[in-house]
Amino acid sequence: MRRLARVALLCLGCAVCSLLYGLSQLALSLEQEPGGGRERQAREPVTPGARRQAGSAGRGEAGTGRCKNLSVSFWNSYWMLPSDVCGMNCFWEAAFRYDYMKTHPSEKMHLAVVACGERLEETVTMLRSAIIFSIKPLHFHIFAEDQLHESFKDILEEFPYEGKVNYTLYPITFPSESAAEWKKLFKPCASQRLFLPLILKNVDSLLYVDTDILFLRPVDDIWSFLRKFNSTQIAAMAPEHEEPRIGWYNRFARHPYYGVTGINSGVMLMNMTRIRRKYFKNDMTPVRLQWGEILMPLLKKYKLNITWGDQDLLNIMFFHNPESLYVFPCQWNYRPDHCIYGSNCKAAEEEGIFILHGNRGVYHDDKQPTFRAVYEAIKNYSFGDDLVHSLLQPLERELQKTTHTYCGRVYKVFIKQLTKSIRDLYARRSKGR
């Protein structure tokens, strides 16, 4: 009889342990949606030296703070938590949070840009393009030289989208012990993007873009790639070239690079929680290094061999860690190289351009009038005006004047997705969304 009682007690103990383990795994999986960390927080704190100016107040999620900040998203098993992080009720805290998220599904998208020199107008035009079509709320993280901050504030305060757009202004900052090295890399501000996972510690996922980017469809759509990441992927970028015969990396690079033609970092979607946690394989030491540990050794080893600065360093990192990169198609980062030698982005030919990248200064000269026409159309569009009559139709007329160029011969790819985005926007408005 005693033996039977002991067996029954043992079975009961095993059942309880299994239940606790199952609940901890469930809590972890629920907290890591969509990209593996604490995306849904009330307004994130500003790092030291950052200047915050809210375009509109973001609503905090009242009732979700009963576990401290390092609770569920950093769990292994609940009994391994430090005593000051969370108590035995963490299971129920996680369940409460998930229930709150189900009834409050709005998800803030975080977009970062770095602006220096004469990039104010270009950056504002990019931000305007992000606002026009996007559905979920946006938070802009703007890293800019000090003399640009007041101009950004004055312009962004005039944006009419109350409740949809917040922003934070930050100074340009590098690690103090190596600031001079990083400032000399490629362009004065170019390498700032490498330090975003270390500066924006309370941001789970982030879309970084260059100032010369224009969104021709909702930011929501590229943000949704986060849900497509597998368990090893930490970032997403597009190839540098589609056609190896005109590729730069495969012909001229003096360092390792990702894939066949390398990757372009002008549009970079990041799960920053995973980036901060990952230990990276490298060719400098048999020991894997975290993000903050690997940057300076990489620069010291390759600074005499790299041409495109931080983009080259990213290529080297993902050459050694290819399983960590999600590659999206060329229409998500469409550049002059995709058409100046003849059209070579098949995805754009079929579906149109989703994100336009006017590198090489093509928005501001007459070398590629097709790119400049799109930039001028979005820059001159007034919020609230009819998008068909004030944006799409004038743009199409200007594009028809560019057919003497290679890019102009395929001008319809520049408006195919834009036309659909406008149609979808008006459809949402008619349904009251």
mmCIF file of C-alpha atoms in Angstrom, residues 41 60 66 81 85 150 234 283 292 308 323 329 425-427 433:
data_model
loop_
_atom_site.group_PDB
_atom_site.id
_atom_site.type_symbol
_atom_site.label_atom_id
_atom_site.label_comp_id
_atom_site.label_asym_id
_atom_site.label_seq_id
_atom_site.Cartn_x
_atom_site.Cartn_y
_atom_site.Cartn_z
ATOM 1 C CA GLN A 41 6.218 48.346 -24.312
ATOM 2 C CA GLY A 60 1.259 52.947 -22.651
ATOM 3 C CA ARG A 66 3.613 43.615 -12.934
ATOM 4 C CA LEU A 81 15.355 33.805 -12.732
ATOM 5 C CA VAL A 85 13.270 39.944 -11.615
ATOM 6 C CA GLU A 150 15.718 72.088 -34.378
ATOM 7 C CA ILE A 234 18.449 38.059 -37.112
ATOM 8 C CA ASP A 283 37.899 34.747 -38.764
ATOM 9 C CA GLY A 292 29.407 44.808 -29.316
ATOM 10 C CA TRP A 308 31.919 50.863 -48.590
ATOM 11 C CA GLU A 323 22.303 31.246 -41.548
ATOM 12 C CA PRO A 329 13.857 40.369 -53.261
ATOM 13 C CA LEU A 425 -5.412 53.143 -49.084
ATOM 14 C CA TYR A 426 -8.685 54.511 -50.419
ATOM 15 C CA ALA A 427 -10.296 51.084 -50.010
ATOM 16 C CA ARG A 433 -10.084 51.629 -41.216
#
